[in-house]
GROMACS .gro file of C-alpha atoms in nm:
model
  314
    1UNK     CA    1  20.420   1.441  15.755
    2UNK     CA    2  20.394   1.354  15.387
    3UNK     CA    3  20.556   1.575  15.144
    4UNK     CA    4  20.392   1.612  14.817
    5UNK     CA    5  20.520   1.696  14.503
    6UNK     CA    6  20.425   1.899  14.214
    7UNK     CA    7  20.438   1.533  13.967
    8UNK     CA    8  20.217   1.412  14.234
    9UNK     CA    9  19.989   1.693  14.288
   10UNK     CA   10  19.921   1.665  13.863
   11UNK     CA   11  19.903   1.268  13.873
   12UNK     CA   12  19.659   1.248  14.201
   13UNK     CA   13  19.459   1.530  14.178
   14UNK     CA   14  19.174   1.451  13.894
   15UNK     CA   15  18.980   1.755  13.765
   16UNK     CA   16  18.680   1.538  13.821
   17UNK     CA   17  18.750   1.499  14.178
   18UNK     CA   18  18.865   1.818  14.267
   19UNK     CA   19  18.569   2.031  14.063
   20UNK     CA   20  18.298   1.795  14.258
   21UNK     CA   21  18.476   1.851  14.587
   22UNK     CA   22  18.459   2.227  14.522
   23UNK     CA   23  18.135   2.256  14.450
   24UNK     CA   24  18.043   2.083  14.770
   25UNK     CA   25  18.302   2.297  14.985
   26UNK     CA   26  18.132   2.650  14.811
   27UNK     CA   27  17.784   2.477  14.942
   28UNK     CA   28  17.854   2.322  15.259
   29UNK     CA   29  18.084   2.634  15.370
   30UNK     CA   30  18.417   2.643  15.573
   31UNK     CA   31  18.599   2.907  15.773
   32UNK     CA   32  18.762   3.110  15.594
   33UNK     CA   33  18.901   3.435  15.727
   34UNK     CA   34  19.028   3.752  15.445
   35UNK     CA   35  19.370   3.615  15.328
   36UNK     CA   36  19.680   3.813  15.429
   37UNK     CA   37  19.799   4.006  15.170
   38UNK     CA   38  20.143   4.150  15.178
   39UNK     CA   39  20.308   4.390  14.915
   40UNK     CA   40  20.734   4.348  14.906
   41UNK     CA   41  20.936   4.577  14.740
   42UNK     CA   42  21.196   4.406  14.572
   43UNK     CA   43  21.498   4.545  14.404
   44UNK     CA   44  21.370   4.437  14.020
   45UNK     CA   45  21.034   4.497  14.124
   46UNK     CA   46  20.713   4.516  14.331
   47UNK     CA   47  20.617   4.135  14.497
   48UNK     CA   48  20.357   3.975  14.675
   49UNK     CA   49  20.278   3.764  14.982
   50UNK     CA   50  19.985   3.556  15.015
   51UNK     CA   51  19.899   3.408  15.333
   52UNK     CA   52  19.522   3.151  15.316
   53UNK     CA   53  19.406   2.979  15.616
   54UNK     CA   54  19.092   2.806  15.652
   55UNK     CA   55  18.948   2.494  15.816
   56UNK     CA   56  18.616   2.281  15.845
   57UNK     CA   57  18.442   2.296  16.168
   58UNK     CA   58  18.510   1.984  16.284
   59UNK     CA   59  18.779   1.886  16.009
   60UNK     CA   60  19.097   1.947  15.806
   61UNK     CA   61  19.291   2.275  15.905
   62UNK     CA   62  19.524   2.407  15.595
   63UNK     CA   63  19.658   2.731  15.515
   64UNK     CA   64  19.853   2.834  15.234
   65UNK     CA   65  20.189   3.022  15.119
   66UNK     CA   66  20.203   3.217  14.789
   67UNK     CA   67  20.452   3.415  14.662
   68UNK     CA   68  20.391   3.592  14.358
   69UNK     CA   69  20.665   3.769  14.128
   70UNK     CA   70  20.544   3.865  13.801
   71UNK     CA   71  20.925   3.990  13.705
   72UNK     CA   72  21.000   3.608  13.721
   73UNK     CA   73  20.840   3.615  13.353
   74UNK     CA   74  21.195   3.797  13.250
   75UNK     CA   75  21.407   3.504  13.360
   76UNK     CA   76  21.153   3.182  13.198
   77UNK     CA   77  21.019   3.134  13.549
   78UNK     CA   78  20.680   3.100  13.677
   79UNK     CA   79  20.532   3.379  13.841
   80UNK     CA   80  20.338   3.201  14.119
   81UNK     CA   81  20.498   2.993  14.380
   82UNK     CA   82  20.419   2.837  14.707
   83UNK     CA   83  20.370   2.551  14.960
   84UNK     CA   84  20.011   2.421  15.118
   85UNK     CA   85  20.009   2.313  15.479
   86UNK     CA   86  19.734   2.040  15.513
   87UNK     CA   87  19.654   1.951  15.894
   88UNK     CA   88  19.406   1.687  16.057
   89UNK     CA   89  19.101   1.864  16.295
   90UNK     CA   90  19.121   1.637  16.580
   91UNK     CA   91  19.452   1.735  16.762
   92UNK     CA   92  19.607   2.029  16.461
   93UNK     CA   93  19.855   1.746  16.374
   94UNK     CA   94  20.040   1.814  16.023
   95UNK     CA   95  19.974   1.578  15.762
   96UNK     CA   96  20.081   1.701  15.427
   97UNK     CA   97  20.327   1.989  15.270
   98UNK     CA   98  20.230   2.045  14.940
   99UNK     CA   99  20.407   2.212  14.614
  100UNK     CA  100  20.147   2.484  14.625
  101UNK     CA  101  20.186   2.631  14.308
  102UNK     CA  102  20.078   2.307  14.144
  103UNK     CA  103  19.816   2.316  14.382
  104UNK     CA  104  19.720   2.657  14.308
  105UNK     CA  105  19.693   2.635  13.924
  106UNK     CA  106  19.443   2.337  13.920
  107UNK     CA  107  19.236   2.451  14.214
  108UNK     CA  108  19.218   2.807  14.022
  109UNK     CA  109  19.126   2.640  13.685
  110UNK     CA  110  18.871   2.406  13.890
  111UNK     CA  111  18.689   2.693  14.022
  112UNK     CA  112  18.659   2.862  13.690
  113UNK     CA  113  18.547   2.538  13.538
  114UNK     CA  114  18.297   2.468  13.803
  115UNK     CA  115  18.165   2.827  13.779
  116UNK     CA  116  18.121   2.721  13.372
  117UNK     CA  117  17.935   2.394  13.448
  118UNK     CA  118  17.662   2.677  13.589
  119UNK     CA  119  17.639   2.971  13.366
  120UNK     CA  120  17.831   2.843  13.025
  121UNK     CA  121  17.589   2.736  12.767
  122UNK     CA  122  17.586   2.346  12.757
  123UNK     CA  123  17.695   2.317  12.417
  124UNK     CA  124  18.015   2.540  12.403
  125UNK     CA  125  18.255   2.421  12.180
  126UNK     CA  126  18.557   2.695  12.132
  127UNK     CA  127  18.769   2.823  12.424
  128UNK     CA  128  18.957   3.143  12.381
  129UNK     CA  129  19.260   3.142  12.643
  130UNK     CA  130  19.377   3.476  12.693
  131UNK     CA  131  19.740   3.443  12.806
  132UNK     CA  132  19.994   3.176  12.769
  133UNK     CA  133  20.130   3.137  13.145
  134UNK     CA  134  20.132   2.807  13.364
  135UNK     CA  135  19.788   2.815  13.417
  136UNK     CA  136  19.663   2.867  13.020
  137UNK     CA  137  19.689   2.460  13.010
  138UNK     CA  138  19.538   2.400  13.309
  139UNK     CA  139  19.192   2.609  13.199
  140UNK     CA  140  19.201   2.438  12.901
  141UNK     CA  141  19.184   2.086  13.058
  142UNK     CA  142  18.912   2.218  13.313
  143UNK     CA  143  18.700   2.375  13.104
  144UNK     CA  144  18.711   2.073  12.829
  145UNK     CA  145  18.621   1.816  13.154
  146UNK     CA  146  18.274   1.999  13.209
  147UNK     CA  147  18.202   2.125  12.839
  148UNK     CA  148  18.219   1.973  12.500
  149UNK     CA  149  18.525   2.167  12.402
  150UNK     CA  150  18.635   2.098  12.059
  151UNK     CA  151  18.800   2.394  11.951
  152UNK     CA  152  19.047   2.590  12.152
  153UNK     CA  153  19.153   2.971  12.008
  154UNK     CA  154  19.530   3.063  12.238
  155UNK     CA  155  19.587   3.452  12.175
  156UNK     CA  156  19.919   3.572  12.399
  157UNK     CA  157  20.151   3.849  12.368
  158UNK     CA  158  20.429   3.565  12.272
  159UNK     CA  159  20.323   3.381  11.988
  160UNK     CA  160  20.588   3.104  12.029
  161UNK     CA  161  20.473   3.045  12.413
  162UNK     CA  162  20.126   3.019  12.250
  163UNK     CA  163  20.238   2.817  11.959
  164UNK     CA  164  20.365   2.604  12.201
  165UNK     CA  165  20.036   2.521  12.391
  166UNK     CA  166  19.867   2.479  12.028
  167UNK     CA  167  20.098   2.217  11.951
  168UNK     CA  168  20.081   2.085  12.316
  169UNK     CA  169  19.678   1.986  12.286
  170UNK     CA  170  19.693   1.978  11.886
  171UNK     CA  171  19.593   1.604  11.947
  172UNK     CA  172  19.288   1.675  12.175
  173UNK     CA  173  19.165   1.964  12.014
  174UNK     CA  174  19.134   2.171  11.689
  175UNK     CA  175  19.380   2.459  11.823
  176UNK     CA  176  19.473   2.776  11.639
  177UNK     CA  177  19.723   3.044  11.756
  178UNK     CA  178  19.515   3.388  11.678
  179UNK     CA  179  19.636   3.773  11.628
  180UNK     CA  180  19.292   3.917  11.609
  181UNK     CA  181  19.178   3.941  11.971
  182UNK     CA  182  18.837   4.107  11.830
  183UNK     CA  183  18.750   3.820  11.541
  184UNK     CA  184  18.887   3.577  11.822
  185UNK     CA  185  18.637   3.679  12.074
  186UNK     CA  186  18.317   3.706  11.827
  187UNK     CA  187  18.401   3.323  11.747
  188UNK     CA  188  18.452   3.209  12.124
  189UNK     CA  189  18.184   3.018  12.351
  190UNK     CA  190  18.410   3.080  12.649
  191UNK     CA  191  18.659   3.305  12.693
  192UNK     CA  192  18.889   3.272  12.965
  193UNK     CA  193  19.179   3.536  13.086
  194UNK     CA  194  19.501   3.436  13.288
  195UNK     CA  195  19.741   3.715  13.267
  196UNK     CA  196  19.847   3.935  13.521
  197UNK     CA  197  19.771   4.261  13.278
  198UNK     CA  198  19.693   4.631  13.448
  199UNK     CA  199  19.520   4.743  13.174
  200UNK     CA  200  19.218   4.601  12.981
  201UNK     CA  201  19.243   4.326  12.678
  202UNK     CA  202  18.922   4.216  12.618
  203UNK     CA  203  18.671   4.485  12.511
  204UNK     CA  204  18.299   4.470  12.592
  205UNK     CA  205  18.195   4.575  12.231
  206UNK     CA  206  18.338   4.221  12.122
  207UNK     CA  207  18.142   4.037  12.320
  208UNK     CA  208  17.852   3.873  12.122
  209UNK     CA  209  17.506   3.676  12.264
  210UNK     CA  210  17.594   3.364  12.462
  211UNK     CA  211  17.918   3.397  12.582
  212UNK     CA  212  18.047   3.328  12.864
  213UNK     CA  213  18.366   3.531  12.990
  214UNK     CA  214  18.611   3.416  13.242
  215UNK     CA  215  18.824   3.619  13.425
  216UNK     CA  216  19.146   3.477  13.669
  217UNK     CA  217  19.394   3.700  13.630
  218UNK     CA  218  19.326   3.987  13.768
  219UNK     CA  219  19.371   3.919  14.132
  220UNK     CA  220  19.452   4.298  14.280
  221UNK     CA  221  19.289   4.634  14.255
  222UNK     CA  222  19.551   4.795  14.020
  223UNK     CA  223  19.524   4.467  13.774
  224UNK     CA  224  19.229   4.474  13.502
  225UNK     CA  225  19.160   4.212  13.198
  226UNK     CA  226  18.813   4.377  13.057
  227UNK     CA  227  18.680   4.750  13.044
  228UNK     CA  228  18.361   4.838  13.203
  229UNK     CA  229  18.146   4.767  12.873
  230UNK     CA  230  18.207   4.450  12.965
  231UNK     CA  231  18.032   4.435  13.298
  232UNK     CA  232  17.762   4.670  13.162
  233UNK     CA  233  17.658   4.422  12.902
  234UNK     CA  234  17.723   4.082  13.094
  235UNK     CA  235  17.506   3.898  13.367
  236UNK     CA  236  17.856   3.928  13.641
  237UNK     CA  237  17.920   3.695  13.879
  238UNK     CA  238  18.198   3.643  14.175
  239UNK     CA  239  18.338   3.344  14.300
  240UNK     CA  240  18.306   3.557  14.695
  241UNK     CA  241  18.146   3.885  14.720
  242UNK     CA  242  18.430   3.958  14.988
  243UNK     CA  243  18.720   3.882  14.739
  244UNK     CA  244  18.540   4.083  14.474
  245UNK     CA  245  18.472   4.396  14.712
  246UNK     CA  246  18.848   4.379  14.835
  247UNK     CA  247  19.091   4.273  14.535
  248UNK     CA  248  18.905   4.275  14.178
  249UNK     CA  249  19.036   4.482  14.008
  250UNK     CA  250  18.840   4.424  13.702
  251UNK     CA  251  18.529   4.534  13.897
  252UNK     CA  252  18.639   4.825  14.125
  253UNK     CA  253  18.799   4.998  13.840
  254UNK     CA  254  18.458   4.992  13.634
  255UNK     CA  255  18.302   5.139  13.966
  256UNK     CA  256  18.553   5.382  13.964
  257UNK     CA  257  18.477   5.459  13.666
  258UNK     CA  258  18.169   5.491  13.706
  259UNK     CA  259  18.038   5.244  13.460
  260UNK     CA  260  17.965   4.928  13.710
  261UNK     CA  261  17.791   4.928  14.065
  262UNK     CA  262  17.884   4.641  14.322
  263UNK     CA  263  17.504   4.597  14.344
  264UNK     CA  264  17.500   4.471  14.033
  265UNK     CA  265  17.681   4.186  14.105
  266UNK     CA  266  17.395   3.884  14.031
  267UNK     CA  267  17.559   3.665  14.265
  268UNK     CA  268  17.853   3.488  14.434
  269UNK     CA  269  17.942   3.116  14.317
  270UNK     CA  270  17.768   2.930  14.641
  271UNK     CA  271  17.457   3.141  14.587
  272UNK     CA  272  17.423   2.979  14.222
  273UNK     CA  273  17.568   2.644  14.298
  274UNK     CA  274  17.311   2.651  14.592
  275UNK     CA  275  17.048   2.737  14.431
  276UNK     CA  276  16.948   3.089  14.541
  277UNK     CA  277  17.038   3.251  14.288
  278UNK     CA  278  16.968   3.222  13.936
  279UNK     CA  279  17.280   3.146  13.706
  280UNK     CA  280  17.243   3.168  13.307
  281UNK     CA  281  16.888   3.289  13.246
  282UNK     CA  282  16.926   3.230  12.837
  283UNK     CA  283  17.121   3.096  12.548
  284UNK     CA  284  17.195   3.456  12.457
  285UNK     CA  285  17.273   3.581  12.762
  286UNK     CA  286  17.616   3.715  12.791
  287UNK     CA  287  17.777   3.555  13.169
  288UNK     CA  288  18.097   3.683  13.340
  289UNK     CA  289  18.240   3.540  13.616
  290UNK     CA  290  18.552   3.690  13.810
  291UNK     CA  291  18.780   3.516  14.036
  292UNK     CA  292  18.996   3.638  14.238
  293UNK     CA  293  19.072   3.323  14.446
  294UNK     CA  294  18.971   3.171  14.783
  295UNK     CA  295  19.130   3.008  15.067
  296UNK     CA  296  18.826   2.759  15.089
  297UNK     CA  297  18.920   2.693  14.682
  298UNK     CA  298  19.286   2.543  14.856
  299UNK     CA  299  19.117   2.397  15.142
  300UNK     CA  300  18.864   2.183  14.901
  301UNK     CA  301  19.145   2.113  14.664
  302UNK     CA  302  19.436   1.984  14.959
  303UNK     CA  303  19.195   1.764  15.103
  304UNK     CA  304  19.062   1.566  14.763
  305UNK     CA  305  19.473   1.552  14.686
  306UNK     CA  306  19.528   1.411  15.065
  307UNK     CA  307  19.211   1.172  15.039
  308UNK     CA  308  19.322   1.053  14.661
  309UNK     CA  309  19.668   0.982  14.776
  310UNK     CA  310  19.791   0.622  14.801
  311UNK     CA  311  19.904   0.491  15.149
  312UNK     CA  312  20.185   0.305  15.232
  313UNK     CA  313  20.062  -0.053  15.398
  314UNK     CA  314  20.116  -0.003  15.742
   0.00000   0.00000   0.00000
């Protein structure tokens, strides 16, 4: 069994690769039972265990391990971690442990990037990243390899972390830290959200015609990054109605609230990417698309990693 590092997982894993081998995973379907999801009170705070198995009819197996401790923010340490268990169909034989957070972050920022490709205008030029975490650079390389991005606005609650990014892509990119979340929004072709924020940040009355809003962070119930304006006045779409109905918080809130219906809900990502459902229906139309992750997403993403690998001559 090869073990895979995080270096490696960056160096092998092209967003290029990994977006088209999404989109044909979301079309072409695996099995992909709810993902195990296990609260653990810890003694500086509440944590969580992800467990995310899923495997092709007649091919790869994997299943994944997260752990997720948003204290770990207090300390300067990411708040995702993990390991990916890749396994051949034909006799369940391991082949690869992966660093899964590595894996996680790309495969997340893939997704969102792929769901872009479909309902962000063709011509979007500024990125707004909400959030200066471990994934903030990873949306801003996915989203640039499927859109012309030439401006990218970082807003976070520390400006140095999103100084930092700035001056990180300040030779790819016109980047600007921002303080106005409002202004910031207005000027944004994309917006994209990676925090891990209970309450809401962006506001629906800032949205303006064309924009298309991403949100990843929210990935539980009691976690929000919009209010409900914002799924009144967008066209909203899910990467899986099943992960929506069960864990996004962004939209069950709104329905709680009264403000949002699940009906309303134009589609899931394969229904678009498929075909059967209509994506972006203008150049004015306001698009949202929430993610809260899927165990096919890992699946899709181990196996382009495993089949982009190098091998040793045997």
């Amino acid at each position: 069994m090869q073990v895979v590092s995080a270096p490696d997982v960056a160096r092998y894993l092209s967003w290029k690769g990994v977006i088209r081998r999404l989109h044909h995973t979301f079309v072409n379907g695996v099995e992909s039972p709810p993902r195990h999801h296990h609260a653990m009170h810890r003694p500086d705070g509440e944590a969580t265990m992800l467990l995310m198995p899923a495997w092709e009819a007649a091919g790869y197996i994997g299943v994944k391990m997260v752990n997720v401790f948003p204290q770990n923010a207090d300390h300067g340490m990411p708040a995702i971690s993990g390991l990916y268990l890749l396994s051949e169909g034909k006799h369940g034989q391991p082949l690869a442990c992966i660093d899964g957070s590595e894996l996680t972050r790309r495969r997340t920022a893939a997704a969102s990037a792929l769901a872009a490709q479909a309902l962000a205008n063709e011509n979007a030029e500024t990125l707004l990243v909400v959030g200066t975490g471990k994934l903030a650079p990873m949306v801003i390389e996915a989203h640039a390899s499927v859109r012309p991005i030439k401006r990218v606005l970082i807003w976070g609650r520390n400006p140095s972390k999103a100084a930092a990014i700035a001056d990180e892509y300040a030779d790819r990119f016109d980047t600007q830290v921002v303080e106005s979340l409002p202004t910031a929004v207005a000027e944004a072709d994309i917006v994209s959200c990676v925090t891990l924020s209970t309450q809401p940040i962006i506001k629906g009355e800032w949205l303006t015609p064309g924009t298309h809003l991403d949100l990843i962070g929210a990935f539980r119930p009691q976690m929000r990054e919009t209010d409900a304006e914002c799924l009144r006045r967008a066209d909203v779409f899910v990467d899986t109605y099943a992960g929506a109905k069960g864990e996004a918080g962004d939209i069950l809130q709104a329905i709680e609230e009264e403000g949002f219906r699940f009906d309303e809900i134009r589609g899931e990502l394969e229904e678009v990417l498929s075909g059967t459902q209509l994506g972006r229906t203008s150049e004015d139309a306001i698009t949202l698309f929430k993610s809260v992750g899927a165990s096919l997403e890992d699946l899709a993403a181990a196996i382009e990693l495993w089949e982009s690998l190098p091998r040793s001559p045997s």
